[in-house]
Amino acid sequence: GLAGWKAAGGTDATTLATLQWWQGRAQYEARKYAESEATFLDVLSKTQYYNSWWYVALARYQQQKHAAAIEALRKNWEVGAANLVGSIQGNRDYGLTILDGLIAWCANNQKNLDAAFLSEVQAAVVPDWAPYWNNMGLFYRDAGDALARSKKAKDDESVRAQAKALWEKSLVAYEKSVELSPEDPNYLNDLAVVLHYNLHRDLERARALYENSQKRAVEELARKDLSAADRGFREIAARDSKNNLKLLDEEIEKARKKAEDDKSKGGTG
């Protein structure tokens, strides 16, 4: 062990860091979370064992140091996203559960950007699971909405540009969720919403998405084997897509009339 190696006169830095890494893991498994965190941070001060950041995050999470845990995950992602993904995949169900817990904390504390980042990590771990992409889209959209509503956005074009950039990220994530689950009425509505209300473009496509969402939601609600939870989601999709489609049609008609009026005024000059 580490103590025996030191007693024998061991001095090699790499060997020391390796032994410390295993010590930190043993401390974590023994639920000595503060000690484990300190050990892994010491390893990181000496080596590029970047997967130590994952264990720092775990140890901090277990101490309910949620913001600090997310900070450790961001550092791991920045120095090597594949490294973080590999660490989580080593015990995938456990790792994803930890991320779920952090996302729940973010949602309860209006930390939308952190929640979006954590959802992005989950999507990297399980790239073919549509809900992770949809969650990422939701959190990026909410972050953009909050920024757009801020006092700074009223007077600063750069802040409005930042909000738009977040909506673009939301769009990419929603597109992926629909690609993976093209018949899901909730995902179809979500994708249409960011086009319609946030980015104000491709409105005919948004209209088609609302119509498809409405159609699929009604079909799902007709099923006898639909769970109570899924029925609740489909009822939301049916209601929201119907209301959103009505509002979009009104906007399209208003824009059409304005274009006609402008053309008419121009022709009388």
CSV table of C-alpha atoms in Angstrom, one decimal:
chain,number,residue,atom,x,y,z
A,1,GLY,CA,0.0,0.0,0.0
A,2,LEU,CA,0.9,3.7,0.0
A,3,ALA,CA,2.3,3.7,3.6
A,4,GLY,CA,4.4,0.6,2.9
A,5,TRP,CA,5.8,2.1,-0.3
A,6,LYS,CA,6.7,5.3,1.5
A,7,ALA,CA,8.3,3.4,4.3
A,8,ALA,CA,10.4,1.5,1.8
A,9,GLY,CA,11.8,4.7,0.5
A,10,GLY,CA,9.6,5.1,-2.6
A,11,THR,CA,9.9,8.5,-4.2
A,12,ASP,CA,8.8,8.2,-7.9
A,13,ALA,CA,6.0,10.8,-8.5
A,14,THR,CA,4.1,8.7,-10.9
A,15,THR,CA,4.0,5.6,-8.7
A,16,LEU,CA,3.0,7.8,-5.7
A,17,ALA,CA,0.1,9.3,-7.7
A,18,THR,CA,-1.0,5.9,-8.8
A,19,LEU,CA,-1.0,4.6,-5.2
A,20,GLN,CA,-2.8,7.8,-4.1
A,21,TRP,CA,-5.4,7.3,-6.8
A,22,TRP,CA,-6.3,3.8,-5.4
A,23,GLN,CA,-6.2,5.2,-1.9
A,24,GLY,CA,-8.7,7.9,-2.9
A,25,ARG,CA,-11.0,5.3,-4.5
A,26,ALA,CA,-10.8,3.1,-1.3
A,27,GLN,CA,-11.7,6.2,0.8
A,28,TYR,CA,-14.7,6.8,-1.5
A,29,GLU,CA,-15.9,3.2,-1.2
A,30,ALA,CA,-15.4,3.5,2.6
A,31,ARG,CA,-17.6,6.6,2.5
A,32,LYS,CA,-14.8,8.8,3.7
A,33,TYR,CA,-15.9,11.4,1.1
A,34,ALA,CA,-13.9,14.5,2.4
A,35,GLU,CA,-10.7,12.5,2.6
A,36,SER,CA,-11.3,11.0,-0.9
A,37,GLU,CA,-11.9,14.4,-2.4
A,38,ALA,CA,-8.6,15.7,-0.8
A,39,THR,CA,-6.7,12.7,-2.1
A,40,PHE,CA,-7.9,13.0,-5.6
A,41,LEU,CA,-7.2,16.7,-5.7
A,42,ASP,CA,-3.7,15.9,-4.6
A,43,VAL,CA,-3.3,13.4,-7.4
A,44,LEU,CA,-4.5,16.1,-9.9
A,45,SER,CA,-1.9,18.5,-8.6
A,46,LYS,CA,0.9,16.1,-9.5
A,47,THR,CA,-0.3,14.2,-12.6
A,48,GLN,CA,-2.7,14.3,-15.6
A,49,TYR,CA,-4.9,11.5,-14.2
A,50,TYR,CA,-8.0,13.4,-15.4
A,51,ASN,CA,-10.4,10.7,-14.4
A,52,SER,CA,-9.7,11.9,-10.8
A,53,TRP,CA,-12.0,14.8,-11.5
A,54,TRP,CA,-14.9,12.3,-11.8
A,55,TYR,CA,-14.1,11.0,-8.3
A,56,VAL,CA,-13.8,14.5,-7.0
A,57,ALA,CA,-17.2,15.2,-8.4
A,58,LEU,CA,-18.6,12.0,-6.8
A,59,ALA,CA,-17.0,12.8,-3.4
A,60,ARG,CA,-18.4,16.4,-3.5
A,61,TYR,CA,-21.9,15.1,-4.5
A,62,GLN,CA,-21.9,12.8,-1.5
A,63,GLN,CA,-21.1,15.7,0.7
A,64,GLN,CA,-24.0,17.7,-0.9
A,65,LYS,CA,-21.5,20.1,-2.4
A,66,HIS,CA,-23.5,20.2,-5.6
A,67,ALA,CA,-22.1,23.3,-7.2
A,68,ALA,CA,-18.6,22.2,-6.5
A,69,ALA,CA,-19.3,18.8,-7.9
A,70,ILE,CA,-20.5,20.3,-11.2
A,71,GLU,CA,-17.4,22.5,-11.3
A,72,ALA,CA,-15.3,19.3,-11.1
A,73,LEU,CA,-17.3,17.7,-13.9
A,74,ARG,CA,-16.8,20.8,-16.1
A,75,LYS,CA,-13.1,20.6,-15.5
A,76,ASN,CA,-13.0,17.0,-16.5
A,77,TRP,CA,-15.1,17.8,-19.6
A,78,GLU,CA,-12.8,20.6,-20.6
A,79,VAL,CA,-9.6,18.6,-20.3
A,80,GLY,CA,-11.1,15.5,-21.9
A,81,ALA,CA,-14.8,14.9,-22.6
A,82,ALA,CA,-14.0,11.3,-23.7
A,83,ASN,CA,-12.2,10.7,-20.4
A,84,LEU,CA,-15.3,11.8,-18.4
A,85,VAL,CA,-17.6,9.7,-20.6
A,86,GLY,CA,-15.4,6.7,-20.2
A,87,SER,CA,-15.4,7.1,-16.4
A,88,ILE,CA,-19.2,7.2,-16.3
A,89,GLN,CA,-19.5,4.2,-18.6
A,90,GLY,CA,-17.4,2.2,-16.3
A,91,ASN,CA,-20.4,2.0,-13.9
A,92,ARG,CA,-23.1,3.6,-16.1
A,93,ASP,CA,-26.2,3.2,-14.1
A,94,TYR,CA,-24.6,4.6,-11.0
A,95,GLY,CA,-23.0,7.5,-12.8
A,96,LEU,CA,-26.2,8.4,-14.6
A,97,THR,CA,-28.1,8.3,-11.3
A,98,ILE,CA,-25.5,10.8,-9.8
A,99,LEU,CA,-26.0,13.1,-12.8
A,100,ASP,CA,-29.8,12.8,-12.4
A,101,GLY,CA,-29.4,14.0,-8.8
A,102,LEU,CA,-27.3,16.9,-9.8
A,103,ILE,CA,-29.8,17.9,-12.6
A,104,ALA,CA,-32.6,17.8,-10.0
A,105,TRP,CA,-30.6,20.1,-7.8
A,106,CYS,CA,-30.1,22.4,-10.8
A,107,ALA,CA,-33.8,22.4,-11.7
A,108,ASN,CA,-34.7,23.3,-8.1
A,109,ASN,CA,-32.2,26.2,-8.1
A,110,GLN,CA,-32.7,27.7,-11.5
A,111,LYS,CA,-29.3,26.5,-12.7
A,112,ASN,CA,-30.4,25.9,-16.3
A,113,LEU,CA,-27.0,26.1,-18.0
A,114,ASP,CA,-25.6,23.6,-15.5
A,115,ALA,CA,-28.5,21.3,-16.1
A,116,ALA,CA,-28.0,21.6,-19.9
A,117,PHE,CA,-24.4,20.7,-19.5
A,118,LEU,CA,-25.2,17.7,-17.3
A,119,SER,CA,-27.8,16.6,-19.9
A,120,GLU,CA,-25.2,17.0,-22.6
A,121,VAL,CA,-22.9,14.7,-20.6
A,122,GLN,CA,-25.7,12.1,-20.3
A,123,ALA,CA,-26.3,12.3,-24.0
A,124,ALA,CA,-22.6,11.7,-24.7
A,125,VAL,CA,-22.8,8.6,-22.5
A,126,VAL,CA,-26.0,7.3,-24.1
A,127,PRO,CA,-26.2,9.0,-27.4
A,128,ASP,CA,-29.2,7.1,-28.7
A,129,TRP,CA,-31.5,7.9,-25.7
A,130,ALA,CA,-33.9,10.7,-26.9
A,131,PRO,CA,-34.9,11.9,-23.4
A,132,TYR,CA,-31.4,13.2,-22.7
A,133,TRP,CA,-31.4,15.2,-25.9
A,134,ASN,CA,-34.9,16.6,-25.1
A,135,ASN,CA,-33.8,17.6,-21.6
A,136,MET,CA,-30.8,19.3,-23.0
A,137,GLY,CA,-33.1,21.2,-25.4
A,138,LEU,CA,-35.4,22.2,-22.6
A,139,PHE,CA,-32.6,23.6,-20.3
A,140,TYR,CA,-30.9,25.5,-23.1
A,141,ARG,CA,-34.2,27.0,-24.1
A,142,ASP,CA,-35.1,28.0,-20.5
A,143,ALA,CA,-31.6,29.5,-20.1
A,144,GLY,CA,-32.1,31.5,-23.2
A,145,ASP,CA,-35.6,32.6,-22.1
A,146,ALA,CA,-34.2,33.8,-18.7
A,147,LEU,CA,-31.4,35.7,-20.4
A,148,ALA,CA,-33.8,37.3,-22.9
A,149,ARG,CA,-36.1,38.5,-20.1
A,150,SER,CA,-33.2,40.0,-18.1
A,151,LYS,CA,-32.8,43.8,-17.7
A,152,LYS,CA,-29.5,43.6,-19.5
A,153,ALA,CA,-31.1,42.2,-22.7
A,154,LYS,CA,-33.3,45.3,-23.1
A,155,ASP,CA,-30.3,47.5,-23.6
A,156,ASP,CA,-27.5,45.2,-24.8
A,157,GLU,CA,-27.6,43.6,-28.2
A,158,SER,CA,-24.7,41.2,-27.2
A,159,VAL,CA,-26.9,39.8,-24.4
A,160,ARG,CA,-29.8,39.2,-26.8
A,161,ALA,CA,-27.2,37.5,-29.1
A,162,GLN,CA,-26.2,35.2,-26.2
A,163,ALA,CA,-29.9,34.3,-25.7
A,164,LYS,CA,-30.2,33.4,-29.4
A,165,ALA,CA,-27.1,31.3,-29.2
A,166,LEU,CA,-28.6,29.3,-26.4
A,167,TRP,CA,-31.8,28.8,-28.4
A,168,GLU,CA,-29.7,27.6,-31.3
A,169,LYS,CA,-28.2,25.0,-29.0
A,170,SER,CA,-31.7,24.1,-27.9
A,171,LEU,CA,-32.8,23.6,-31.5
A,172,VAL,CA,-29.9,21.2,-32.2
A,173,ALA,CA,-30.8,19.1,-29.1
A,174,TYR,CA,-34.5,19.1,-30.0
A,175,GLU,CA,-33.7,18.1,-33.6
A,176,LYS,CA,-31.7,15.1,-32.3
A,177,SER,CA,-34.5,14.0,-29.9
A,178,VAL,CA,-37.0,14.0,-32.8
A,179,GLU,CA,-34.5,12.2,-35.0
A,180,LEU,CA,-34.3,9.5,-32.4
A,181,SER,CA,-38.0,9.4,-31.6
A,182,PRO,CA,-39.8,10.9,-34.6
A,183,GLU,CA,-43.3,10.0,-33.5
A,184,ASP,CA,-43.2,11.4,-30.0
A,185,PRO,CA,-45.8,14.2,-29.8
A,186,ASN,CA,-44.1,16.0,-26.9
A,187,TYR,CA,-40.8,16.2,-28.7
A,188,LEU,CA,-42.5,17.3,-31.9
A,189,ASN,CA,-44.2,20.2,-30.0
A,190,ASP,CA,-41.0,21.1,-28.2
A,191,LEU,CA,-39.1,21.4,-31.5
A,192,ALA,CA,-41.9,23.5,-33.0
A,193,VAL,CA,-41.9,25.8,-30.0
A,194,VAL,CA,-38.2,26.8,-30.3
A,195,LEU,CA,-38.7,27.6,-34.0
A,196,HIS,CA,-41.9,29.5,-33.4
A,197,TYR,CA,-41.5,31.4,-30.2
A,198,ASN,CA,-37.7,31.7,-29.8
A,199,LEU,CA,-36.1,31.8,-33.2
A,200,HIS,CA,-39.1,33.0,-35.2
A,201,ARG,CA,-38.1,31.1,-38.4
A,202,ASP,CA,-39.2,28.1,-40.5
A,203,LEU,CA,-42.8,28.8,-39.4
A,204,GLU,CA,-44.4,26.6,-42.0
A,205,ARG,CA,-42.2,23.7,-40.6
A,206,ALA,CA,-43.2,24.6,-37.1
A,207,ARG,CA,-46.9,24.5,-38.2
A,208,ALA,CA,-46.4,21.0,-39.7
A,209,LEU,CA,-44.7,19.9,-36.5
A,210,TYR,CA,-47.6,21.2,-34.4
A,211,GLU,CA,-50.1,19.4,-36.6
A,212,ASN,CA,-48.1,16.1,-36.4
A,213,SER,CA,-47.8,16.5,-32.6
A,214,GLN,CA,-51.6,17.0,-32.3
A,215,LYS,CA,-52.3,14.0,-34.6
A,216,ARG,CA,-49.8,11.7,-32.7
A,217,ALA,CA,-51.1,12.8,-29.3
A,218,VAL,CA,-54.7,12.0,-30.2
A,219,GLU,CA,-53.6,8.6,-31.5
A,220,GLU,CA,-51.7,7.9,-28.3
A,221,LEU,CA,-54.6,9.0,-26.1
A,222,ALA,CA,-56.9,6.5,-27.8
A,223,ARG,CA,-54.7,3.6,-26.6
A,224,LYS,CA,-56.1,1.5,-23.7
A,225,ASP,CA,-52.6,0.4,-22.5
A,226,LEU,CA,-51.2,3.9,-22.0
A,227,SER,CA,-49.7,4.3,-18.5
A,228,ALA,CA,-51.0,7.1,-16.3
A,229,ALA,CA,-47.7,9.0,-16.6
A,230,ASP,CA,-47.6,8.7,-20.3
A,231,ARG,CA,-51.2,9.7,-20.6
A,232,GLY,CA,-50.5,12.9,-18.7
A,233,PHE,CA,-47.6,13.7,-21.0
A,234,ARG,CA,-49.7,13.1,-24.1
A,235,GLU,CA,-52.5,15.2,-22.7
A,236,ILE,CA,-50.0,18.1,-22.4
A,237,ALA,CA,-48.8,17.6,-26.0
A,238,ALA,CA,-52.4,17.5,-27.3
A,239,ARG,CA,-53.3,20.7,-25.4
A,240,ASP,CA,-50.2,22.6,-26.1
A,241,SER,CA,-49.8,21.7,-29.8
A,242,LYS,CA,-53.5,22.7,-30.4
A,243,ASN,CA,-53.0,26.1,-28.6
A,244,ASN,CA,-49.7,26.8,-30.3
A,245,LEU,CA,-51.0,26.0,-33.7
A,246,LYS,CA,-53.9,28.4,-33.2
A,247,LEU,CA,-51.5,31.2,-32.2
A,248,LEU,CA,-49.2,30.5,-35.1
A,249,ASP,CA,-52.0,30.5,-37.6
A,250,GLU,CA,-53.1,33.9,-36.2
A,251,GLU,CA,-49.6,35.2,-36.5
A,252,ILE,CA,-49.2,34.0,-40.1
A,253,GLU,CA,-52.6,35.5,-41.0
A,254,LYS,CA,-51.6,38.8,-39.4
A,255,ALA,CA,-48.3,38.8,-41.3
A,256,ARG,CA,-50.1,38.1,-44.5
A,257,LYS,CA,-52.5,41.0,-44.1
A,258,LYS,CA,-49.7,43.3,-43.2
A,259,ALA,CA,-47.8,42.3,-46.3
A,260,GLU,CA,-50.9,43.0,-48.4
A,261,ASP,CA,-51.5,46.4,-46.7
A,262,ASP,CA,-47.8,47.4,-47.2
A,263,LYS,CA,-48.1,46.3,-50.9
A,264,SER,CA,-51.3,48.3,-51.3
A,265,LYS,CA,-49.8,51.4,-49.7
A,266,GLY,CA,-46.8,51.1,-51.9
A,267,GLY,CA,-48.9,50.9,-55.0
A,268,THR,CA,-50.8,54.1,-54.3
A,269,GLY,CA,-47.7,56.2,-54.1
